[in-house]
PDB file of C-alpha atoms in Angstrom:
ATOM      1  CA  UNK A   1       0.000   0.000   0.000  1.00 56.00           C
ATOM      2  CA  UNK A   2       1.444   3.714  -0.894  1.00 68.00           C
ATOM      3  CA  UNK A   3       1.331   6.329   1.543  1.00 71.00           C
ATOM      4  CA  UNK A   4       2.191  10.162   1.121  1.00 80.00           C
ATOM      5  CA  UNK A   5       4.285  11.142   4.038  1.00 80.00           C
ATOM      6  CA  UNK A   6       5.809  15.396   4.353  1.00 89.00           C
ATOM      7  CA  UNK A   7       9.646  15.175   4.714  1.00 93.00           C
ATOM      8  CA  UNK A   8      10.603  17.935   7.091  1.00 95.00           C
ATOM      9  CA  UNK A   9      14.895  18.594   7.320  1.00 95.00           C
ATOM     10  CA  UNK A  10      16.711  21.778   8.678  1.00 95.00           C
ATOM     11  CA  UNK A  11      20.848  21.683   8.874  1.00 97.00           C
ATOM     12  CA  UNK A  12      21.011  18.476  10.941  1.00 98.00           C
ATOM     13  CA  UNK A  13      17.637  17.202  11.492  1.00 98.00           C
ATOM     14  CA  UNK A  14      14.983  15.418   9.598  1.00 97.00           C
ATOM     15  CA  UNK A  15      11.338  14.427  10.710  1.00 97.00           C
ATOM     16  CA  UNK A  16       8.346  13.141   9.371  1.00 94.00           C
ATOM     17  CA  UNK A  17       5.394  14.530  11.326  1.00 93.00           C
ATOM     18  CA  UNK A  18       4.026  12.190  14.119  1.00 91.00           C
ATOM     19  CA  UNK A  19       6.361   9.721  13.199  1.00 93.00           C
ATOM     20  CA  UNK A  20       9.951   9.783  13.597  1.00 96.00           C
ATOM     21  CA  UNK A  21      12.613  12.575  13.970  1.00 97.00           C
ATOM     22  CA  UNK A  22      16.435  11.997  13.591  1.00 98.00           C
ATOM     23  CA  UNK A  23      19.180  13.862  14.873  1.00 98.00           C
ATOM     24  CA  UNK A  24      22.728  13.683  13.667  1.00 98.00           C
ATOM     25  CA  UNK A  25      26.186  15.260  15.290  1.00 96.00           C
ATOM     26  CA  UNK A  26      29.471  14.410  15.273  1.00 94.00           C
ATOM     27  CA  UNK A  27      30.069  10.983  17.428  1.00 89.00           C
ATOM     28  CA  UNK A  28      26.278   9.705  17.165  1.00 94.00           C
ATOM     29  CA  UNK A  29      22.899  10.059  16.050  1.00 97.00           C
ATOM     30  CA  UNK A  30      19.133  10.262  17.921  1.00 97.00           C
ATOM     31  CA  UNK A  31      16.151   8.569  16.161  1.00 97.00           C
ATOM     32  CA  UNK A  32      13.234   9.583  18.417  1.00 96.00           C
ATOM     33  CA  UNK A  33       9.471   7.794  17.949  1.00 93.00           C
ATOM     34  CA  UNK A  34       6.653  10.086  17.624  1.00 92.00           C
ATOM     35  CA  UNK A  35       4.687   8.985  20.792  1.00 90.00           C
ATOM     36  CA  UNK A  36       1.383   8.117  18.845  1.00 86.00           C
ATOM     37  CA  UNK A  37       2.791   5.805  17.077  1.00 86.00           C
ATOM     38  CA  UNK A  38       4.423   3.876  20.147  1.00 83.00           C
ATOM     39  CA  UNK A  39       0.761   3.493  21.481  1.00 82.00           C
ATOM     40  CA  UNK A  40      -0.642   1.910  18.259  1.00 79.00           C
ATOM     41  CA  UNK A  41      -1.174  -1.518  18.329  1.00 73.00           C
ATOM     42  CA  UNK A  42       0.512  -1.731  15.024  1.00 78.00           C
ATOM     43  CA  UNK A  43       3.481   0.558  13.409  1.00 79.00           C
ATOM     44  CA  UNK A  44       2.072   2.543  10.260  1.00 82.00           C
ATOM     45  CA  UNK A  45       3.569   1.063   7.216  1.00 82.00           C
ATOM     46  CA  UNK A  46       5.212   4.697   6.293  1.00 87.00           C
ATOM     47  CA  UNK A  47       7.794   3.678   9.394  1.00 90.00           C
ATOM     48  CA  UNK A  48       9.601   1.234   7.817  1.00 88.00           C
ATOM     49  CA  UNK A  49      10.503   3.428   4.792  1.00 91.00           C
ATOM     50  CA  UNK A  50      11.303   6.261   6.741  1.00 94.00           C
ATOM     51  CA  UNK A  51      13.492   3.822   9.258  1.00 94.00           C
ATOM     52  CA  UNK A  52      15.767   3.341   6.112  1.00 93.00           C
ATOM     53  CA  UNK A  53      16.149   6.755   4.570  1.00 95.00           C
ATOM     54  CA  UNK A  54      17.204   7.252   7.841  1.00 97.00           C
ATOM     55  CA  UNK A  55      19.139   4.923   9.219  1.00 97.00           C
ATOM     56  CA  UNK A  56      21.000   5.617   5.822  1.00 97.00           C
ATOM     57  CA  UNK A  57      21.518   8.924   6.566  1.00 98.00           C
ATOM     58  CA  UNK A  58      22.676   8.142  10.214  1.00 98.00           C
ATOM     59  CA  UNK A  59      25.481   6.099   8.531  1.00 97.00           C
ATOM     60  CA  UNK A  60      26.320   8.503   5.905  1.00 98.00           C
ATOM     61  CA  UNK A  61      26.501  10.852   8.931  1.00 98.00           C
ATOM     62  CA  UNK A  62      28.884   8.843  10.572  1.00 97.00           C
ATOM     63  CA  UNK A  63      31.234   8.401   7.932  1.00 97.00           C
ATOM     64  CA  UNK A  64      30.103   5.240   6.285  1.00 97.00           C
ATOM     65  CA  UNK A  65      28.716   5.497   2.511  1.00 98.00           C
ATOM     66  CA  UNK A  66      25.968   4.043   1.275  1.00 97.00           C
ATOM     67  CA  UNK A  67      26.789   1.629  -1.953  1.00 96.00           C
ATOM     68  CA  UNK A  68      23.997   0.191  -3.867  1.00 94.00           C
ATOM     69  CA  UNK A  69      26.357  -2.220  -4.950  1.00 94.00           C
ATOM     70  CA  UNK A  70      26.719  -6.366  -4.739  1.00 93.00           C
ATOM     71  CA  UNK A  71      29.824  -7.046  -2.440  1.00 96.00           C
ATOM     72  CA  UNK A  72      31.877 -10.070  -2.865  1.00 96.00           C
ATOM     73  CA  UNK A  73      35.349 -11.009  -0.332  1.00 95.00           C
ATOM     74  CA  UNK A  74      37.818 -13.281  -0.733  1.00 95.00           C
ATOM     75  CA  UNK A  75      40.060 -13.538   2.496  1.00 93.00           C
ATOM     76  CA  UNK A  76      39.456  -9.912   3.717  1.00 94.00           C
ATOM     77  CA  UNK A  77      39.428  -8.247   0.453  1.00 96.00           C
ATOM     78  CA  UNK A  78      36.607  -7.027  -1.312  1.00 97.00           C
ATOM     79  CA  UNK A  79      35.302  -5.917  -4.721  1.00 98.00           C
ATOM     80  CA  UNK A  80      32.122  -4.387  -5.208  1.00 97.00           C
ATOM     81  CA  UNK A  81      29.977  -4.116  -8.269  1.00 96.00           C
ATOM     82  CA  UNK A  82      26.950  -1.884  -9.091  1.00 93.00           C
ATOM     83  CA  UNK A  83      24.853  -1.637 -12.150  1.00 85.00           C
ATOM     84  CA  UNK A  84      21.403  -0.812 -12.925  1.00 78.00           C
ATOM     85  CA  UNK A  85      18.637  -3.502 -12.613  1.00 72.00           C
ATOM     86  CA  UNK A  86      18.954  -5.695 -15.850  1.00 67.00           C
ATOM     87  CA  UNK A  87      22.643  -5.091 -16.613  1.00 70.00           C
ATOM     88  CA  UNK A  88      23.872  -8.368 -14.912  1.00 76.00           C
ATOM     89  CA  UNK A  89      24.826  -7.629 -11.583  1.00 82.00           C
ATOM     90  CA  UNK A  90      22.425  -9.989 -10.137  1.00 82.00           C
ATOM     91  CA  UNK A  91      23.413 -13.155 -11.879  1.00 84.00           C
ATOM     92  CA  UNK A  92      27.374 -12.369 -11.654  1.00 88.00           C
ATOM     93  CA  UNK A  93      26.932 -12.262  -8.211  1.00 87.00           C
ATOM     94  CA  UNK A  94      25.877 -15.965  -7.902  1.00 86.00           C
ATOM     95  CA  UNK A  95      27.968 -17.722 -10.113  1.00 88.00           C
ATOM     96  CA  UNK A  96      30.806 -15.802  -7.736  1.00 92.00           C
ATOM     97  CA  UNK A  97      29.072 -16.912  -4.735  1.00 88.00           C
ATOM     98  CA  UNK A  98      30.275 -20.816  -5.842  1.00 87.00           C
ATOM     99  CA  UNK A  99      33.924 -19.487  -4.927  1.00 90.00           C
ATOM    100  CA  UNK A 100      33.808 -16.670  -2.727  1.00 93.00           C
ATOM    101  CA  UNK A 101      31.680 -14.939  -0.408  1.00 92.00           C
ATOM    102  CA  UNK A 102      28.464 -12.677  -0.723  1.00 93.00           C
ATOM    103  CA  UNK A 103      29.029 -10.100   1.363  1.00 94.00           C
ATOM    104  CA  UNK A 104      25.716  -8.373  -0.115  1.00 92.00           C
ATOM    105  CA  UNK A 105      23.185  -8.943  -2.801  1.00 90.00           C
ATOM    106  CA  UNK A 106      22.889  -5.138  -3.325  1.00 90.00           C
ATOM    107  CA  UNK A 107      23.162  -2.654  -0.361  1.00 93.00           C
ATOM    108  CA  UNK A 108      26.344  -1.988   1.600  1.00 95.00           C
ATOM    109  CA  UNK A 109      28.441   0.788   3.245  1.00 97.00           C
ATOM    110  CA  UNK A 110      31.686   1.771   2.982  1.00 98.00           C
ATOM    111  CA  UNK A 111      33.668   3.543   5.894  1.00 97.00           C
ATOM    112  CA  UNK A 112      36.053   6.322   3.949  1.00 95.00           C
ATOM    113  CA  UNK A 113      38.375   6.421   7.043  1.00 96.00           C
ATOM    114  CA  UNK A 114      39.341   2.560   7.132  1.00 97.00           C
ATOM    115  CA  UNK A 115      38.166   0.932   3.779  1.00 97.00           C
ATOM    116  CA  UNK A 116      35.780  -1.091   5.033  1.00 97.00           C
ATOM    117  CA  UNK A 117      33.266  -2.373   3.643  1.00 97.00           C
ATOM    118  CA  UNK A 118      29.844  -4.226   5.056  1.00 95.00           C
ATOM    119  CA  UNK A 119      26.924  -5.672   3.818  1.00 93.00           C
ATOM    120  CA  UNK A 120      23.673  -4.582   4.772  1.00 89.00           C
ATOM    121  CA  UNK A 121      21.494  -7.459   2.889  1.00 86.00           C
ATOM    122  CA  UNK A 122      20.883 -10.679   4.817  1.00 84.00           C
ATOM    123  CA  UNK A 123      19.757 -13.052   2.130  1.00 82.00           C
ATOM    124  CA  UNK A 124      20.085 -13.511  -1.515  1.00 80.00           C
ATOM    125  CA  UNK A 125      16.311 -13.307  -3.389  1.00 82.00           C
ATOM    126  CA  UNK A 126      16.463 -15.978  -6.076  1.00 76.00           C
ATOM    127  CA  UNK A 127      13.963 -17.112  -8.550  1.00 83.00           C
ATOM    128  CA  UNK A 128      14.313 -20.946  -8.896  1.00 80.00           C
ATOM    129  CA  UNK A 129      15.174 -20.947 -12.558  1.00 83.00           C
ATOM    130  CA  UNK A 130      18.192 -18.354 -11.800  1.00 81.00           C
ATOM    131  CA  UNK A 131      19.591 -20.877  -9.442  1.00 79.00           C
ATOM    132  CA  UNK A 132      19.003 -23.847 -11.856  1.00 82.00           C
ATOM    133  CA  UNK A 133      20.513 -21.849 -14.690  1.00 81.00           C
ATOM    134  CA  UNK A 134      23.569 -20.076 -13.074  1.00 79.00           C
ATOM    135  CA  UNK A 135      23.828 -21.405  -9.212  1.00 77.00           C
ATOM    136  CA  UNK A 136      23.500 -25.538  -9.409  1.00 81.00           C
ATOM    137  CA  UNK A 137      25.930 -25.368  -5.812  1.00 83.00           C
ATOM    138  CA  UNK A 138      23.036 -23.540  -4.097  1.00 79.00           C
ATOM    139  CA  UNK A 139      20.357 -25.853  -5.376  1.00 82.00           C
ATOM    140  CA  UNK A 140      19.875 -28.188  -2.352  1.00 81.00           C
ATOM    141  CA  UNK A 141      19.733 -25.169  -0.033  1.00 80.00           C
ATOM    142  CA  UNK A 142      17.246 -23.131  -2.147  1.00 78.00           C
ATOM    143  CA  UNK A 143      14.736 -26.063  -1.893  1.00 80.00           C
ATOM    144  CA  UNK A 144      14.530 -25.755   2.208  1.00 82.00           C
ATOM    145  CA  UNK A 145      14.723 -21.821   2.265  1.00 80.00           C
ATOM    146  CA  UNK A 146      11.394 -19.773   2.520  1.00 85.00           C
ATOM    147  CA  UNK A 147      10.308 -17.819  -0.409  1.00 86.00           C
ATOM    148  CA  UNK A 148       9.160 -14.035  -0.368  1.00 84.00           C
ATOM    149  CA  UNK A 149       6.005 -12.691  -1.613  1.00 83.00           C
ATOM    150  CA  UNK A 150       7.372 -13.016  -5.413  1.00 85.00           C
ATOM    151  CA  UNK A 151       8.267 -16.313  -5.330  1.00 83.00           C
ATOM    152  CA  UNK A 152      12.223 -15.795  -4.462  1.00 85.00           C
ATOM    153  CA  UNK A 153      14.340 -18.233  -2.591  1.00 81.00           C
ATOM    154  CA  UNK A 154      15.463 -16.174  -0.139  1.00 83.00           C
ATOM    155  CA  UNK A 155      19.141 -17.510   0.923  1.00 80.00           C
ATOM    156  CA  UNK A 156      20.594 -16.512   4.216  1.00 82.00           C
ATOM    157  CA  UNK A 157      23.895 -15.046   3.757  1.00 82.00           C
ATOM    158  CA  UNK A 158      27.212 -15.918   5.967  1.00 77.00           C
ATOM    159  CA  UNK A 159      27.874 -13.583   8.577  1.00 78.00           C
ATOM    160  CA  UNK A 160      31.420 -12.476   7.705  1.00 79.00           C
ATOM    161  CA  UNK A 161      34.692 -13.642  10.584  1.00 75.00           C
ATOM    162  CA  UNK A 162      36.798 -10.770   9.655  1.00 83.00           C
ATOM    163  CA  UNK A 163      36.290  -7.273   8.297  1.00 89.00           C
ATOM    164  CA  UNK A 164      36.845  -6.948   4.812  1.00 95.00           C
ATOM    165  CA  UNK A 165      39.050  -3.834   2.796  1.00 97.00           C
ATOM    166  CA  UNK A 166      37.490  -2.712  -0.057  1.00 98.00           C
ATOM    167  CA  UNK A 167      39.954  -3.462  -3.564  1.00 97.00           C
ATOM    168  CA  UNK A 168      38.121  -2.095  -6.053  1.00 97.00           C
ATOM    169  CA  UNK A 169      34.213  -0.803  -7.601  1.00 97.00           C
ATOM    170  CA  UNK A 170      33.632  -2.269 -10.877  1.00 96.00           C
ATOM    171  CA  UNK A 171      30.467  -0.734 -12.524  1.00 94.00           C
ATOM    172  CA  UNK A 172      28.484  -2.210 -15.128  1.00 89.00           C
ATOM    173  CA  UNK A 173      28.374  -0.133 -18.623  1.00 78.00           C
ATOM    174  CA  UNK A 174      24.929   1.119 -19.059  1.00 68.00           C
ATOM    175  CA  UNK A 175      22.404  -0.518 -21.518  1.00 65.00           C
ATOM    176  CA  UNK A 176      23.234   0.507 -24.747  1.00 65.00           C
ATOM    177  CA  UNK A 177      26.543   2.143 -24.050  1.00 66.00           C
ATOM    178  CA  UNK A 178      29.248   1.468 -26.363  1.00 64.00           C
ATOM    179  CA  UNK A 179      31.444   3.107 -24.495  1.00 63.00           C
ATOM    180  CA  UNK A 180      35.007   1.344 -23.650  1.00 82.00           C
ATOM    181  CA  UNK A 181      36.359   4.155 -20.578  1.00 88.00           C
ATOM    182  CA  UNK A 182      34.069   6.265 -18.293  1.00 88.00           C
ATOM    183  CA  UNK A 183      35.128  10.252 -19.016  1.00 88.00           C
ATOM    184  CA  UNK A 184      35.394  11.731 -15.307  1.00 90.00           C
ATOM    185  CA  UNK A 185      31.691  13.339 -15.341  1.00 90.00           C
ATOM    186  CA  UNK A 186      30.741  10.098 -16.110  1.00 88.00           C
ATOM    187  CA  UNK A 187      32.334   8.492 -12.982  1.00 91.00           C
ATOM    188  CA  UNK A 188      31.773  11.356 -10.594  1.00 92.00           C
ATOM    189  CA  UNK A 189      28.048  10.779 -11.607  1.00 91.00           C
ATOM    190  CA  UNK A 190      28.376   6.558 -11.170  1.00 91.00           C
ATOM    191  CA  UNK A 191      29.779   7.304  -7.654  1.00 94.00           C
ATOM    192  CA  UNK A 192      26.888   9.851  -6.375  1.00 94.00           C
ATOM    193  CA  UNK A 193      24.456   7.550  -7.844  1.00 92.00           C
ATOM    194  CA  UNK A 194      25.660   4.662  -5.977  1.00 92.00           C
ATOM    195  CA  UNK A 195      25.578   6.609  -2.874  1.00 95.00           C
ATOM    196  CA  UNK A 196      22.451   8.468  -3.062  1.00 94.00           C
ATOM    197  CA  UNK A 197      22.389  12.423  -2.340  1.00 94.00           C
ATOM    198  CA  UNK A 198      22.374  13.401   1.844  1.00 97.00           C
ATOM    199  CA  UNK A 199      19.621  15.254   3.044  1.00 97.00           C
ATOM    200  CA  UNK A 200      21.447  16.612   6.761  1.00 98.00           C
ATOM    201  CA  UNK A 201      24.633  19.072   6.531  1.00 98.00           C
ATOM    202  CA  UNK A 202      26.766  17.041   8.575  1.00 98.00           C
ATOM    203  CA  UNK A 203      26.387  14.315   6.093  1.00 98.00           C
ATOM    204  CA  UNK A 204      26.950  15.967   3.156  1.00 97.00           C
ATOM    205  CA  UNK A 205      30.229  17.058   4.412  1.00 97.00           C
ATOM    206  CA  UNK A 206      31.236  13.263   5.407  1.00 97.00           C
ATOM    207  CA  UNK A 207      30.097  12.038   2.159  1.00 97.00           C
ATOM    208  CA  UNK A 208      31.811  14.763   0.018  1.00 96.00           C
ATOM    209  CA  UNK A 209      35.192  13.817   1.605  1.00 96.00           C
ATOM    210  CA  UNK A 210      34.222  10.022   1.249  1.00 97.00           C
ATOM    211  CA  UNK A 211      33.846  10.295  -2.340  1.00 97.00           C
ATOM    212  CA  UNK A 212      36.946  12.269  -3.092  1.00 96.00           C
ATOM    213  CA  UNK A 213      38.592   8.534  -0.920  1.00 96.00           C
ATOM    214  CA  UNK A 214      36.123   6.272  -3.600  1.00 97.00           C
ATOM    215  CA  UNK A 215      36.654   7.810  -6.963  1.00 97.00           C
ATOM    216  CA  UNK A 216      40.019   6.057  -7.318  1.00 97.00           C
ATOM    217  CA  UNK A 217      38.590   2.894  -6.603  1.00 98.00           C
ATOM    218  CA  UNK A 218      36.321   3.371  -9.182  1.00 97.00           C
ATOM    219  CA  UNK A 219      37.834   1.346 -12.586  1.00 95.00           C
ATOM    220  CA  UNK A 220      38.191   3.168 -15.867  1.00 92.00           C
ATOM    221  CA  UNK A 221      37.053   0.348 -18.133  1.00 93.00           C
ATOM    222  CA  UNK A 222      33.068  -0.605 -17.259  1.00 93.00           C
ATOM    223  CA  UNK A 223      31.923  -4.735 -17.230  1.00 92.00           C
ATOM    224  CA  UNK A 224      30.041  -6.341 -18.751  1.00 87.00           C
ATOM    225  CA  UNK A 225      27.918  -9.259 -18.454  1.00 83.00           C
ATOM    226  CA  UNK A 226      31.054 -11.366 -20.306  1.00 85.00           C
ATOM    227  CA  UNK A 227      33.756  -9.089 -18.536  1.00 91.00           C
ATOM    228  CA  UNK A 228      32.405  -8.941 -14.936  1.00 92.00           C
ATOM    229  CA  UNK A 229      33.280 -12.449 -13.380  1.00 94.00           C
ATOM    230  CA  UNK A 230      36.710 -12.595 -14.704  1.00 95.00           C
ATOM    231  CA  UNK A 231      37.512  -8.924 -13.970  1.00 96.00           C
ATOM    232  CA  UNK A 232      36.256  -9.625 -10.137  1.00 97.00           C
ATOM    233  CA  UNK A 233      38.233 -12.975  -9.965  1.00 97.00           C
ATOM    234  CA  UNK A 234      41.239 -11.315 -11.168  1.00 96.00           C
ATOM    235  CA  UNK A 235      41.379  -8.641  -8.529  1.00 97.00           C
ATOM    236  CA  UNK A 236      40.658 -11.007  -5.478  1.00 96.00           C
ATOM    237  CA  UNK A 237      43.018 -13.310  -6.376  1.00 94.00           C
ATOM    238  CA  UNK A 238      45.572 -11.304  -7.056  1.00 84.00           C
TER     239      UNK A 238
END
């Protein structure tokens, strides 16, 4: 069901009326819960939206950058990939998974001031013919996972031992593009898209110093969907 909701923000503070109001500064952030909606039996579904956008913004508050990106490690190193829906990021990501780890299916953050990089998905969504077709090793688990409202498998994902460093973001070329090297408008625009624009002063100045740190780990040359597998298994096992 859609709901309309009026997005209030002022320097380092957003609210939605009788909802939820978040505060960020330096060191930490406070959500606070409209006190309405604590009484209701149940939370309006507008909440769980709003939780997100911010919760993200929280993060990108405290230094850590949103990537709407799959993640995949290899002994503490990390390569992400991003793409828009129908490029191929989605079935590179399992035919990886039969030799490395998913560290997320397509949302993650990135800290600027260590590296790091964490997942923020806790299952991979499969359709059973994807897993047939391109991830045979995950077949016997996919049959005793629960399915979502579409139909997906959904596959829990391993919690990770060790933090993992992020190597390198690989984008996918967009549909149609012929082109061979992204121009630099071209990749300051991939990187804001992946990050998604900050709403509270405090975060735009942490993400505007994170992205000048992620730009170089941005490659040159986009993938595509014959490129992307080799060019990820090159750079984690190197």
């Amino acid at each position: 069901m859609e709901q309309t909701v009026s997005l209030w923000r002022a320097d380092n503070e957003l609210w939605v009326p009788h909802l939820l109001h978040l505060e960020v500064q330096p060191g930490g952030a406070c959500f606070t819960l409209a006190p309405e909606v604590v009484r209701q039996q149940e939370w309006p579904p507008a909440l769980l939206e709003t939780w997100t956008l911010f919760f993200t913004e929280a993060h990108r508050a405290g230094g850590w950058l949103p990537l709407h990106a799959a993640v995949i490690s290899h002994e503490g190193r990390a390569v992400a990939v991003s793409g828009v829906s129908g490029a191929g990021k989605s079935t590179a990501t399992l035919r990886l998974s039969a030799d490395y780890a998913v560290l997320a299916e397509d949302r993650a953050f990135w800290q600027a001031s260590s590296g790091q990089v964490a997942g923020l998905d806790r299952c991979l969504r499969l359709f059973p013919e994807s897993v047939e077709r391109f991830a045979p090793h995950l077949q016997a688990q996919a049959e005793r996972a629960p399915r979502d409202a579409k139909g997906k498998h959904m596959l829990p994902l391993a919690a990770p031992t060790a933090p993992s460093q992020l190597l390198a973001l690989l984008c996918f070329a967009p549909l149609g593009s012929t082109a061979s090297v992204l121009s630099a408008s071209e990749r300051v625009r991939t990187v804001w898209e992946m990050t998604g624009f900050p709403l509270t002063a405090l975060a735009r100045e942490e993400v505007q110093r994170g992205i000048v740190r992620l730009l170089p780990l941005l490659a040159q040359e986009p993938v595509t969907r014959e490129t992307a597998i080799e060019r990820v298994k090159a750079l984690l096992d190197s």
